[in-house]
Structures are given as structure tokens and as C-alpha cells.
Amino acid sequence: MNEPVTTLQSNNRKELRQLVCNQLAILLEQSNLQGAKALLVPVQPVDIAEAIEGLPESMQVIAFRLLLKEEAIAVYENLDSTVQQSLVEQFKQQEVRDIVDQMSPDDRARLFDELPAKVVRRLLEQLSTEERQNTALLLGYEEDTAGRIMTPEYISLKQTLTVGQTLEKIRTLATASEIVYYLYVTDGFRRLVGIVSLRDLVLSSPDISLEEIMTKDIVSVNTIDDQEEVARVIQRYDLLAVPVVDNEQRLVGVVTVDDVIDILEEEATEDIYALGGVQADGDNYFQTNLLTVARKRVMWLLILLLTNTVTGTIIKSQVGLLEQMAILTAFIPLLTGTGGNVGAQSSTVVIRGLNTDDIKDLGAGQVILRELMAGALLGLALGLLATVWAYGLQGNWLVSICVGISLVAIAILASVAGSALPFVFRSFGLDPALMSAPFITTAVDVVGVLIYFSIARLILGL
């Protein structure tokens, strides 16, 4: 019963966002700024950001300037990086300083990653001393690590405080912290010794100390941990935030679940692009100019072009065989296409398993053996069908048997290649997703054609 309601609400929100975007564009074209401002008043910042992104570039800065300062900061944090850069270039210096200085440190660091170094230096100089230090701290860590994506805005408490004293302190510090649902207890050396949830704090007696109610079994990440590992920790333990500590176990920041959602989407997008043979560098693909798009895609296509010439060379070398039994040529697309698809399936499930740790308890050998058996089963089923179909097409049982046996062998080869090559890539410290479906498809094509002609020569005696 809840699912249809949720779907209806989702559709309604989507229609509302589209309506806001369309109406905003119409009002700005009519120079009705008061109407546009009134239109945006009840709209959520993330939806305003989407509406602004849908406007022509000349209108984006006009729409943004209609927002109140606090709302403008929230909207700016939700904008795509390309739109953020465009607005920075059009803002007056004071506008830029006001917005960037009030952004959360992790969002500011993410923005600075996308801006030219000259612009970043100028913006850093304009920040307040505290915000400049917070931003410099994050930018000092490697990209895609916990240190780079964390926020240094959190509430740190001493374990000697009582619950009552803590609640009073929260009232004064809450506005300066990005999160209040977790409170972090530290010792005199800033080492993390416990965590208290806001729920436990509210339900506890005002007179007891934090030491009595804090959780000492702490789940944390290190500043140098990869952002994907941070996301997995939050997902595994169902956390709203995870503390970040340095090598001395000193608390330096917090990664919140909203940042993790962005990370998961970003990493999934990169993996999907890699599986399709497209280079990804974090930019929105559909907002990238065509020359850059071509550059991202051409490398893999050139590799595939070169490897496909090998297939052509193999076929050319078998001219004598094909002159005696030309019908063999008709089944090459069937065999290579099926083998490529089987290999792509195996590589996809293995790459996904590596990324999600679903196969962490299985060794590479066990995974490859499992895929080999799956390939054999698929090959037997498809090979039997292909044998019958080939006989019905040309009425020669020997040729039909060649097709069927070749399909079994190619399916096994494709499954082994598709499951083994991601492990090989990972052993060299490379992203397993780079072993993309197009690459495996082409590799299987080359070897598959060799197998087909070898089996044909053996069975037909040519």
C-alpha cells in the first residue's frame, strides 16, 4: 500500500520541479523578477538548484541573485560544479566572498578542486582566518580520501561533563556544527574515546556524566582511507556520520551520510563509464563539450579498432578453408557475439562483487572456477540450440557440430577471461572496471575465431 503512495509522491515532486523550472524561465524572460522571487520562496534549495541548472547561462546568475543570502549558500552547494564555476566568474568579488566563506568546509573544498588554481588562491585570500584554515586542512589531504571529504565542523566534548552541561553546550555550539545527532567525546590530547548519540543524551538523567553513557566501541576511519571505504563503513554499520581520526587517533573531522550518498553515486557513475569504455573524470558527461567527449571515448575505440584488425587477419589467413566451406563464414557473428556477451556478463558480476566486497570471502580461483562452470552450462545449452539451428539453416551435420562445439569452448573461454582479467588488473593496482565489456568482447572475438576455425579443420578434415 505504501509503494503506490511513494511513487505518486515522487512523480508529484518531479512534476513540481519541472513546473518551477519552466515558470522560472518564463518569468525571467518577461523580466518579472518579483514574480520569480515569489515563485522560489516555498521551494527546497536542492530543487531551486536544479531549476537554475536548467536555465540558459545568461539567466542563471539573475535567478541566483534573487535568493536570500542563507538560502543562496544552500542552493550553491547543490549546484553542479560547472554551474558553480560559471557563477563565480560572473559574481562581484564581495558576492563570491560572502557565499564561499559561508559554505561548509567539505563543499568548499570540493568546489576548489574544480576551479583553476589562480581562482582558488584568490578565494582563499578572501576567506576568514578560521575558514581559510579549515579549507587548507582539507586540501592538504589526497583527493578521494576521508580527509578530503570530511567536515571539521563537529561537537567535541570532554567525558567529565554531565548530561545537563552537555545539553547547554550543544545549544551554544549547534549552529557552528554540521551535525548534532552524534557527539564525540575526546580526552586531553584530542583522542577519540567515545561517542554519544543525541537520543541517548535526551533520554538520560541530567546529573550523570558522559563517560557513563558514551559508546566506547567506536567505528571510525583514518584520514588516508579511500572515500569508497568510508562509504562502505557508513553503509555497513548504518551510521549517519563516521568520525575521522589521524594516525594518533586524534579526532580531526566527520564524514556525514549526505556526502556518502554523493560518493556512491560518483563511484557508480565512474564504474559504469569504465565498463562502457568511456573515461570519466568527475564532470557531468552531458554538460561537457563534444571535443572533450570525443577525447574521453576515443582511446578505447582505437584499442578496439586495432584488436579487431587481428580478427580480420585471422579470417584472411583461413581463405583456403572458407573457399572449400564458405558456409562457415555465416556463423562467425553468432559465435563472436555470444562469446562477447558471456564474457561481459562474467566481468560485470565480478567487478561489481569486487566493488561491494560480495566476493571478499571467496578467493580469485574459486570465483573463476564458478564462472567457468557457469560458462560450461551456458555453452552446453546454447551450443545445443546452435547445432540444431545451424543444421536447419544449411543441412550439414558436420558444420552444425563444429558450430555447437565451438560455442561451448568460446563460452567457457569468455567466462574465464571475463572473471579472471579484473583480478589481474586489481593485482597491478588498476581499477578492475577498466577491464570493460568492449575490451573483453574484442579479446574473446580474436581467440574465438581461432577456436572456431581450428575445430572446423579438425572435424571437417580440411
Tab-separated table of C-alpha atoms in Angstrom:
chain	number	residue	atom	x	y	z
A	1	MET	CA	0.000	0.000	0.000
A	2	ASN	CA	2.881	2.352	0.781
A	3	GLU	CA	4.670	1.772	-2.540
A	4	PRO	CA	1.989	3.365	-4.810
A	5	VAL	CA	1.790	6.367	-2.445
A	6	THR	CA	5.569	6.790	-2.520
A	7	THR	CA	5.616	6.526	-6.319
A	8	LEU	CA	2.820	9.102	-6.579
A	9	GLN	CA	4.680	11.483	-4.265
A	10	SER	CA	7.864	11.029	-6.293
A	11	ASN	CA	6.022	11.758	-9.544
A	12	ASN	CA	4.381	14.809	-7.991
A	13	ARG	CA	7.778	16.131	-6.840
A	14	LYS	CA	9.220	15.571	-10.309
A	15	GLU	CA	6.318	17.429	-11.917
A	16	LEU	CA	6.709	20.239	-9.372
A	17	ARG	CA	10.426	20.613	-10.146
A	18	GLN	CA	9.703	20.748	-13.877
A	19	LEU	CA	6.928	23.293	-13.321
A	20	VAL	CA	9.210	25.509	-11.224
A	21	CYS	CA	11.928	25.352	-13.878
A	22	ASN	CA	9.530	26.233	-16.701
A	23	GLN	CA	7.785	29.029	-14.786
A	24	LEU	CA	11.108	30.491	-13.618
A	25	ALA	CA	12.368	30.680	-17.201
A	26	ILE	CA	9.135	32.367	-18.378
A	27	LEU	CA	9.181	34.946	-15.561
A	28	LEU	CA	12.843	35.811	-16.168
A	29	GLU	CA	12.231	36.191	-19.914
A	30	GLN	CA	9.438	38.637	-19.029
A	31	SER	CA	11.800	40.438	-16.590
A	32	ASN	CA	9.280	39.733	-13.837
A	33	LEU	CA	11.854	39.489	-11.041
A	34	GLN	CA	9.347	39.893	-8.203
A	35	GLY	CA	7.257	37.047	-9.570
A	36	ALA	CA	10.335	34.841	-9.952
A	37	LYS	CA	11.423	35.630	-6.388
A	38	ALA	CA	7.966	34.777	-5.023
A	39	LEU	CA	7.953	31.536	-7.036
A	40	LEU	CA	11.148	30.323	-5.345
A	41	VAL	CA	10.113	31.134	-1.747
A	42	PRO	CA	8.444	27.755	-0.914
A	43	VAL	CA	10.856	25.642	-2.996
A	44	GLN	CA	13.570	23.473	-1.426
A	45	PRO	CA	17.213	24.558	-2.104
A	46	VAL	CA	18.056	21.364	-3.989
A	47	ASP	CA	15.046	21.878	-6.293
A	48	ILE	CA	15.980	25.542	-6.823
A	49	ALA	CA	19.473	24.390	-7.792
A	50	GLU	CA	18.013	22.011	-10.377
A	51	ALA	CA	15.770	24.774	-11.751
A	52	ILE	CA	18.749	27.153	-12.077
A	53	GLU	CA	20.799	24.462	-13.843
A	54	GLY	CA	18.005	24.171	-16.423
A	55	LEU	CA	18.160	27.872	-17.306
A	56	PRO	CA	20.278	29.451	-20.054
A	57	GLU	CA	23.642	30.602	-18.680
A	58	SER	CA	22.701	34.269	-19.022
A	59	MET	CA	19.705	33.742	-16.716
A	60	GLN	CA	21.415	31.596	-14.084
A	61	VAL	CA	23.161	34.452	-12.301
A	62	ILE	CA	19.966	36.563	-12.366
A	63	ALA	CA	17.936	33.757	-10.750
A	64	PHE	CA	20.627	33.137	-8.151
A	65	ARG	CA	20.729	36.799	-7.105
A	66	LEU	CA	17.003	36.637	-6.298
A	67	LEU	CA	17.735	34.350	-3.337
A	68	LEU	CA	18.252	35.425	0.245
A	69	LYS	CA	21.832	35.032	1.492
A	70	GLU	CA	21.335	31.936	3.685
A	71	GLU	CA	19.224	30.217	1.046
A	72	ALA	CA	21.723	31.169	-1.672
A	73	ILE	CA	24.506	29.327	0.158
A	74	ALA	CA	22.424	26.139	0.439
A	75	VAL	CA	21.446	26.363	-3.232
A	76	TYR	CA	25.028	26.999	-4.343
A	77	GLU	CA	26.253	23.862	-2.530
A	78	ASN	CA	23.755	21.781	-4.532
A	79	LEU	CA	24.657	23.177	-7.943
A	80	ASP	CA	26.671	21.215	-10.490
A	81	SER	CA	30.365	22.136	-10.437
A	82	THR	CA	30.250	23.630	-13.951
A	83	VAL	CA	27.406	25.967	-12.928
A	84	GLN	CA	29.254	26.893	-9.724
A	85	GLN	CA	32.306	27.891	-11.760
A	86	SER	CA	30.204	29.894	-14.188
A	87	LEU	CA	28.544	31.836	-11.359
A	88	VAL	CA	31.876	32.534	-9.638
A	89	GLU	CA	33.141	34.142	-12.839
A	90	GLN	CA	30.068	36.407	-13.039
A	91	PHE	CA	29.749	37.372	-9.374
A	92	LYS	CA	31.188	40.523	-7.966
A	93	GLN	CA	34.096	39.988	-5.578
A	94	GLN	CA	32.048	40.669	-2.433
A	95	GLU	CA	29.307	38.262	-3.513
A	96	VAL	CA	31.840	35.499	-4.040
A	97	ARG	CA	33.441	36.074	-0.641
A	98	ASP	CA	30.095	36.076	1.181
A	99	ILE	CA	28.957	32.817	-0.426
A	100	VAL	CA	32.205	30.859	-0.325
A	101	ASP	CA	33.007	31.900	3.249
A	102	GLN	CA	29.654	30.560	4.480
A	103	MET	CA	29.835	27.223	2.655
A	104	SER	CA	30.546	24.102	4.676
A	105	PRO	CA	34.297	23.278	4.509
A	106	ASP	CA	33.865	19.961	2.663
A	107	ASP	CA	31.620	21.515	-0.011
A	108	ARG	CA	34.065	24.420	-0.331
A	109	ALA	CA	36.990	22.034	-0.782
A	110	ARG	CA	35.039	20.167	-3.465
A	111	LEU	CA	34.393	23.469	-5.264
A	112	PHE	CA	38.067	24.450	-5.074
A	113	ASP	CA	39.015	21.108	-6.635
A	114	GLU	CA	37.102	22.148	-9.759
A	115	LEU	CA	38.324	25.755	-10.011
A	116	PRO	CA	41.548	26.945	-11.656
A	117	ALA	CA	44.470	27.317	-9.212
A	118	LYS	CA	44.617	31.088	-9.754
A	119	VAL	CA	40.960	31.493	-8.760
A	120	VAL	CA	41.413	29.223	-5.716
A	121	ARG	CA	44.332	31.309	-4.438
A	122	ARG	CA	42.282	34.478	-4.779
A	123	LEU	CA	39.293	32.961	-2.970
A	124	LEU	CA	41.459	31.571	-0.156
A	125	GLU	CA	42.833	35.057	0.479
A	126	GLN	CA	39.292	36.400	0.839
A	127	LEU	CA	38.146	33.816	3.406
A	128	SER	CA	38.065	34.486	7.121
A	129	THR	CA	41.056	33.144	9.072
A	130	GLU	CA	39.089	30.225	10.543
A	131	GLU	CA	37.527	29.176	7.251
A	132	ARG	CA	40.855	29.525	5.441
A	133	GLN	CA	42.463	27.190	7.980
A	134	ASN	CA	39.589	24.667	7.694
A	135	THR	CA	39.809	24.674	3.907
A	136	ALA	CA	43.606	24.409	3.875
A	137	LEU	CA	43.322	21.434	6.234
A	138	LEU	CA	41.057	19.534	3.829
A	139	LEU	CA	43.003	20.494	0.707
A	140	GLY	CA	46.127	19.144	2.394
A	141	TYR	CA	44.846	15.578	2.073
A	142	GLU	CA	44.900	13.461	-1.082
A	143	GLU	CA	41.852	13.567	-3.340
A	144	ASP	CA	39.167	10.911	-2.761
A	145	THR	CA	40.288	10.239	0.821
A	146	ALA	CA	38.388	10.589	4.093
A	147	GLY	CA	40.475	13.643	4.993
A	148	ARG	CA	39.474	15.424	1.796
A	149	ILE	CA	35.709	14.851	2.118
A	150	MET	CA	35.296	15.269	5.894
A	151	THR	CA	33.978	18.361	7.637
A	152	PRO	CA	35.887	19.790	10.630
A	153	GLU	CA	32.622	21.225	11.983
A	154	TYR	CA	31.543	18.851	14.761
A	155	ILE	CA	30.872	18.971	18.503
A	156	SER	CA	33.678	17.648	20.694
A	157	LEU	CA	33.128	17.167	24.428
A	158	LYS	CA	35.059	16.080	27.498
A	159	GLN	CA	33.920	12.909	29.248
A	160	THR	CA	33.712	14.652	32.653
A	161	LEU	CA	30.759	16.785	31.531
A	162	THR	CA	27.312	15.886	32.803
A	163	VAL	CA	24.339	15.371	30.519
A	164	GLY	CA	22.852	18.669	31.670
A	165	GLN	CA	26.070	20.576	30.980
A	166	THR	CA	26.332	18.907	27.594
A	167	LEU	CA	22.827	19.947	26.561
A	168	GLU	CA	23.618	23.540	27.494
A	169	LYS	CA	26.823	23.394	25.452
A	170	ILE	CA	25.005	21.954	22.460
A	171	ARG	CA	22.612	24.896	22.441
A	172	THR	CA	25.547	27.267	22.004
A	173	LEU	CA	27.549	25.148	19.535
A	174	ALA	CA	24.833	23.605	17.356
A	175	THR	CA	24.788	26.434	14.807
A	176	ALA	CA	28.544	26.073	14.240
A	177	SER	CA	28.380	22.323	13.704
A	178	GLU	CA	27.225	20.419	10.629
A	179	ILE	CA	25.855	17.576	12.782
A	180	VAL	CA	24.367	17.360	16.271
A	181	TYR	CA	22.954	13.829	16.199
A	182	TYR	CA	26.368	12.411	17.160
A	183	LEU	CA	28.579	13.959	19.843
A	184	TYR	CA	32.215	12.989	20.076
A	185	VAL	CA	33.984	12.554	23.414
A	186	THR	CA	37.730	13.244	23.485
A	187	ASP	CA	40.489	13.220	26.105
A	188	GLY	CA	43.022	15.938	26.834
A	189	PHE	CA	45.035	15.016	23.747
A	190	ARG	CA	42.007	15.222	21.393
A	191	ARG	CA	41.982	11.429	21.060
A	192	LEU	CA	38.543	9.970	20.395
A	193	VAL	CA	37.434	7.912	23.393
A	194	GLY	CA	33.666	7.651	22.926
A	195	ILE	CA	30.519	8.652	21.042
A	196	VAL	CA	27.172	9.789	22.424
A	197	SER	CA	24.033	9.954	20.303
A	198	LEU	CA	21.623	12.829	20.782
A	199	ARG	CA	18.896	10.292	21.529
A	200	ASP	CA	20.849	8.772	24.429
A	201	LEU	CA	21.609	12.246	25.729
A	202	VAL	CA	17.969	13.330	25.775
A	203	LEU	CA	16.827	10.110	27.462
A	204	SER	CA	19.499	10.192	30.201
A	205	SER	CA	19.394	11.841	33.640
A	206	PRO	CA	20.917	15.360	33.654
A	207	ASP	CA	23.278	14.521	36.518
A	208	ILE	CA	25.185	11.557	35.099
A	209	SER	CA	28.448	12.049	33.217
A	210	LEU	CA	29.068	11.400	29.544
A	211	GLU	CA	31.529	8.687	30.487
A	212	GLU	CA	28.652	6.599	31.862
A	213	ILE	CA	26.503	6.710	28.716
A	214	MET	CA	29.029	7.025	25.880
A	215	THR	CA	29.730	4.174	23.480
A	216	LYS	CA	33.354	3.074	23.729
A	217	ASP	CA	33.139	0.589	20.859
A	218	ILE	CA	33.976	3.210	18.239
A	219	VAL	CA	33.661	2.813	14.484
A	220	SER	CA	35.970	5.313	12.801
A	221	VAL	CA	38.032	5.823	9.639
A	222	ASN	CA	41.515	7.208	9.066
A	223	THR	CA	42.225	10.399	7.160
A	224	ILE	CA	44.033	8.444	4.428
A	225	ASP	CA	41.263	5.863	3.885
A	226	ASP	CA	39.738	5.851	0.408
A	227	GLN	CA	36.317	7.506	0.141
A	228	GLU	CA	34.788	4.252	-1.111
A	229	GLU	CA	35.925	2.535	2.086
A	230	VAL	CA	34.346	5.356	4.118
A	231	ALA	CA	31.071	4.844	2.256
A	232	ARG	CA	31.187	1.101	2.936
A	233	VAL	CA	31.754	1.698	6.666
A	234	ILE	CA	28.737	4.014	6.929
A	235	GLN	CA	26.634	1.583	4.891
A	236	ARG	CA	27.765	-1.482	6.849
A	237	TYR	CA	27.099	-0.024	10.299
A	238	ASP	CA	24.009	2.052	9.350
A	239	LEU	CA	25.583	5.297	10.556
A	240	LEU	CA	24.508	8.865	9.912
A	241	ALA	CA	28.123	10.004	10.258
A	242	VAL	CA	31.525	8.476	10.909
A	243	PRO	CA	34.399	10.165	12.797
A	244	VAL	CA	37.735	10.653	11.048
A	245	VAL	CA	40.942	10.236	13.067
A	246	ASP	CA	44.616	10.661	12.245
A	247	ASN	CA	47.386	8.133	12.899
A	248	GLU	CA	47.494	9.149	16.585
A	249	GLN	CA	43.731	8.534	16.929
A	250	ARG	CA	43.078	12.266	17.299
A	251	LEU	CA	39.673	13.393	16.081
A	252	VAL	CA	40.045	15.710	13.079
A	253	GLY	CA	36.679	15.599	11.321
A	254	VAL	CA	33.453	13.834	10.441
A	255	VAL	CA	32.043	12.399	7.212
A	256	THR	CA	28.249	12.611	7.022
A	257	VAL	CA	25.829	10.329	5.207
A	258	ASP	CA	24.793	13.013	2.686
A	259	ASP	CA	28.382	13.162	1.454
A	260	VAL	CA	28.485	9.366	1.256
A	261	ILE	CA	25.415	9.300	-0.982
A	262	ASP	CA	27.210	11.654	-3.373
A	263	ILE	CA	30.316	9.449	-3.234
A	264	LEU	CA	28.365	6.280	-4.012
A	265	GLU	CA	26.703	7.956	-6.997
A	266	GLU	CA	30.034	9.322	-8.226
A	267	GLU	CA	31.834	5.983	-7.882
A	268	ALA	CA	28.977	4.063	-9.522
A	269	THR	CA	28.995	6.522	-12.427
A	270	GLU	CA	32.754	6.095	-12.878
A	271	ASP	CA	32.427	2.306	-12.871
A	272	ILE	CA	29.574	2.346	-15.379
A	273	TYR	CA	31.517	4.679	-17.676
A	274	ALA	CA	34.580	2.424	-17.388
A	275	LEU	CA	32.505	-0.659	-18.208
A	276	GLY	CA	31.366	1.115	-21.356
A	277	GLY	CA	34.907	2.084	-22.313
A	278	VAL	CA	34.419	5.787	-21.516
A	279	GLN	CA	36.976	7.714	-19.466
A	280	ALA	CA	35.405	9.613	-16.552
A	281	ASP	CA	36.982	12.499	-14.632
A	282	GLY	CA	34.070	13.544	-12.440
A	283	ASP	CA	32.473	16.052	-14.816
A	284	ASN	CA	28.849	15.834	-15.884
A	285	TYR	CA	29.121	13.969	-19.178
A	286	PHE	CA	26.134	15.678	-20.771
A	287	GLN	CA	27.393	19.162	-19.895
A	288	THR	CA	30.838	18.517	-21.401
A	289	ASN	CA	31.705	19.914	-24.838
A	290	LEU	CA	31.842	17.489	-27.742
A	291	LEU	CA	35.619	17.681	-28.224
A	292	THR	CA	36.175	16.581	-24.644
A	293	VAL	CA	33.563	13.835	-25.053
A	294	ALA	CA	35.362	12.548	-28.144
A	295	ARG	CA	38.705	12.611	-26.329
A	296	LYS	CA	37.252	10.575	-23.449
A	297	ARG	CA	35.903	7.876	-25.751
A	298	VAL	CA	38.482	7.656	-28.495
A	299	MET	CA	41.204	5.785	-26.581
A	300	TRP	CA	39.187	2.606	-26.030
A	301	LEU	CA	37.734	2.780	-29.526
A	302	LEU	CA	41.238	2.927	-31.002
A	303	ILE	CA	42.255	-0.101	-28.933
A	304	LEU	CA	39.173	-1.981	-30.102
A	305	LEU	CA	39.830	-0.948	-33.704
A	306	LEU	CA	43.365	-2.323	-33.565
A	307	THR	CA	42.334	-5.583	-31.894
A	308	ASN	CA	39.513	-6.105	-34.382
A	309	THR	CA	42.037	-5.918	-37.206
A	310	VAL	CA	43.592	-9.026	-35.639
A	311	THR	CA	40.259	-10.827	-36.099
A	312	GLY	CA	40.216	-9.745	-39.725
A	313	THR	CA	43.778	-11.009	-40.194
A	314	ILE	CA	42.842	-14.410	-38.754
A	315	ILE	CA	39.844	-14.714	-41.082
A	316	LYS	CA	42.026	-13.693	-44.036
A	317	SER	CA	44.533	-16.409	-43.142
A	318	GLN	CA	41.762	-19.015	-43.426
A	319	VAL	CA	40.800	-18.184	-47.013
A	320	GLY	CA	41.585	-21.732	-48.153
A	321	LEU	CA	39.254	-23.224	-45.572
A	322	LEU	CA	36.476	-20.745	-46.373
A	323	GLU	CA	36.768	-21.387	-50.125
A	324	GLN	CA	36.061	-25.067	-49.520
A	325	MET	CA	33.300	-24.461	-46.945
A	326	ALA	CA	32.001	-20.902	-47.379
A	327	ILE	CA	29.012	-21.583	-45.096
A	328	LEU	CA	31.376	-21.386	-42.096
A	329	THR	CA	31.509	-17.615	-42.544
A	330	ALA	CA	27.791	-17.276	-41.763
A	331	PHE	CA	28.263	-18.443	-38.173
A	332	ILE	CA	31.187	-16.185	-37.193
A	333	PRO	CA	28.953	-13.304	-35.948
A	334	LEU	CA	26.853	-15.776	-33.911
A	335	LEU	CA	29.895	-17.239	-32.154
A	336	THR	CA	31.785	-13.996	-31.521
A	337	GLY	CA	28.666	-12.109	-30.413
A	338	THR	CA	27.598	-14.831	-27.992
A	339	GLY	CA	31.133	-15.172	-26.600
A	340	GLY	CA	31.435	-11.419	-26.097
A	341	ASN	CA	28.126	-11.283	-24.243
A	342	VAL	CA	29.054	-14.199	-21.954
A	343	GLY	CA	32.403	-12.554	-21.163
A	344	ALA	CA	30.754	-9.198	-20.497
A	345	GLN	CA	28.306	-10.830	-18.069
A	346	SER	CA	31.113	-12.545	-16.155
A	347	SER	CA	33.237	-9.411	-15.953
A	348	THR	CA	30.258	-7.325	-14.810
A	349	VAL	CA	29.335	-9.594	-11.883
A	350	VAL	CA	32.987	-9.963	-10.799
A	351	ILE	CA	33.731	-6.223	-10.987
A	352	ARG	CA	30.576	-5.461	-9.035
A	353	GLY	CA	31.474	-8.128	-6.497
A	354	LEU	CA	34.939	-6.616	-6.045
A	355	ASN	CA	33.480	-3.138	-5.531
A	356	THR	CA	30.869	-4.260	-3.000
A	357	ASP	CA	33.024	-6.869	-1.216
A	358	ASP	CA	30.413	-9.537	-2.024
A	359	ILE	CA	33.204	-11.914	-3.053
A	360	LYS	CA	35.731	-10.936	-0.378
A	361	ASP	CA	35.345	-14.361	1.304
A	362	LEU	CA	35.993	-16.161	-1.982
A	363	GLY	CA	39.434	-16.418	-3.495
A	364	ALA	CA	40.093	-15.486	-7.109
A	365	GLY	CA	40.443	-19.166	-8.007
A	366	GLN	CA	37.049	-20.049	-6.561
A	367	VAL	CA	35.339	-17.172	-8.375
A	368	ILE	CA	36.966	-18.071	-11.692
A	369	LEU	CA	36.078	-21.760	-11.253
A	370	ARG	CA	32.472	-20.841	-10.513
A	371	GLU	CA	32.290	-18.703	-13.663
A	372	LEU	CA	33.968	-21.461	-15.689
A	373	MET	CA	31.234	-23.887	-14.611
A	374	ALA	CA	28.569	-21.299	-15.376
A	375	GLY	CA	30.139	-20.754	-18.805
A	376	ALA	CA	30.141	-24.501	-19.452
A	377	LEU	CA	26.439	-24.783	-18.584
A	378	LEU	CA	25.587	-21.785	-20.739
A	379	GLY	CA	27.742	-23.133	-23.567
A	380	LEU	CA	26.075	-26.558	-23.490
A	381	ALA	CA	22.591	-25.067	-23.574
A	382	LEU	CA	23.396	-22.521	-26.281
A	383	GLY	CA	25.593	-24.960	-28.201
A	384	LEU	CA	22.778	-27.493	-28.466
A	385	LEU	CA	20.387	-24.862	-29.773
A	386	ALA	CA	23.016	-23.507	-32.177
A	387	THR	CA	23.709	-27.012	-33.542
A	388	VAL	CA	20.033	-27.588	-34.344
A	389	TRP	CA	19.635	-24.103	-35.796
A	390	ALA	CA	22.782	-24.446	-37.950
A	391	TYR	CA	21.580	-27.792	-39.345
A	392	GLY	CA	18.193	-26.306	-40.156
A	393	LEU	CA	19.929	-23.459	-41.955
A	394	GLN	CA	22.286	-25.444	-44.219
A	395	GLY	CA	21.574	-29.175	-43.677
A	396	ASN	CA	25.161	-30.263	-42.902
A	397	TRP	CA	25.579	-32.098	-39.571
A	398	LEU	CA	29.376	-31.791	-39.552
A	399	VAL	CA	29.236	-27.998	-39.890
A	400	SER	CA	26.468	-27.859	-37.298
A	401	ILE	CA	28.574	-29.868	-34.837
A	402	CYS	CA	31.507	-27.510	-35.459
A	403	VAL	CA	29.295	-24.559	-34.539
A	404	GLY	CA	27.938	-26.231	-31.403
A	405	ILE	CA	31.313	-27.408	-30.051
A	406	SER	CA	32.900	-24.024	-30.844
A	407	LEU	CA	30.148	-22.234	-28.953
A	408	VAL	CA	30.749	-24.391	-25.852
A	409	ALA	CA	34.500	-23.726	-25.974
A	410	ILE	CA	34.049	-19.984	-26.593
A	411	ALA	CA	31.521	-19.652	-23.730
A	412	ILE	CA	33.985	-21.311	-21.326
A	413	LEU	CA	36.832	-19.125	-22.580
A	414	ALA	CA	34.735	-15.963	-22.280
A	415	SER	CA	33.633	-16.790	-18.731
A	416	VAL	CA	37.205	-17.453	-17.602
A	417	ALA	CA	38.545	-14.324	-19.297
A	418	GLY	CA	35.712	-12.139	-18.023
A	419	SER	CA	36.174	-13.292	-14.432
A	420	ALA	CA	39.987	-13.540	-14.358
A	421	LEU	CA	41.046	-10.294	-16.015
A	422	PRO	CA	39.502	-7.981	-13.358
A	423	PHE	CA	41.557	-9.819	-10.713
A	424	VAL	CA	44.663	-9.391	-12.878
A	425	PHE	CA	44.013	-5.667	-13.188
A	426	ARG	CA	43.490	-5.315	-9.452
A	427	SER	CA	46.764	-7.159	-8.725
A	428	PHE	CA	48.563	-4.436	-10.707
A	429	GLY	CA	46.848	-1.713	-8.667
A	430	LEU	CA	44.496	-0.735	-11.503
A	431	ASP	CA	40.742	-0.231	-11.397
A	432	PRO	CA	39.041	-3.570	-12.281
A	433	ALA	CA	36.314	-1.626	-14.068
A	434	LEU	CA	38.894	-0.710	-16.717
A	435	MET	CA	38.580	-4.313	-17.870
A	436	SER	CA	35.452	-3.154	-19.628
A	437	ALA	CA	32.929	-5.106	-21.641
A	438	PRO	CA	34.170	-3.782	-25.040
A	439	PHE	CA	37.737	-4.897	-24.297
A	440	ILE	CA	36.715	-8.391	-23.198
A	441	THR	CA	34.336	-8.694	-26.151
A	442	THR	CA	37.102	-7.923	-28.608
A	443	ALA	CA	39.620	-10.228	-26.901
A	444	VAL	CA	37.108	-13.090	-26.968
A	445	ASP	CA	36.368	-12.357	-30.641
A	446	VAL	CA	40.012	-12.847	-31.589
A	447	VAL	CA	40.530	-16.108	-29.696
A	448	GLY	CA	37.015	-17.328	-30.512
A	449	VAL	CA	37.598	-17.131	-34.251
A	450	LEU	CA	40.818	-19.116	-33.838
A	451	ILE	CA	38.966	-21.794	-31.861
A	452	TYR	CA	36.170	-21.970	-34.451
A	453	PHE	CA	38.488	-22.456	-37.418
A	454	SER	CA	40.657	-24.967	-35.532
A	455	ILE	CA	37.626	-27.103	-34.616
A	456	ALA	CA	36.259	-26.816	-38.171
A	457	ARG	CA	39.545	-28.048	-39.669
A	458	LEU	CA	39.665	-30.929	-37.202
A	459	ILE	CA	36.061	-32.132	-37.714
A	460	LEU	CA	35.767	-31.423	-41.437
A	461	GLY	CA	39.240	-32.765	-42.182
A	462	LEU	CA	40.131	-29.730	-44.333
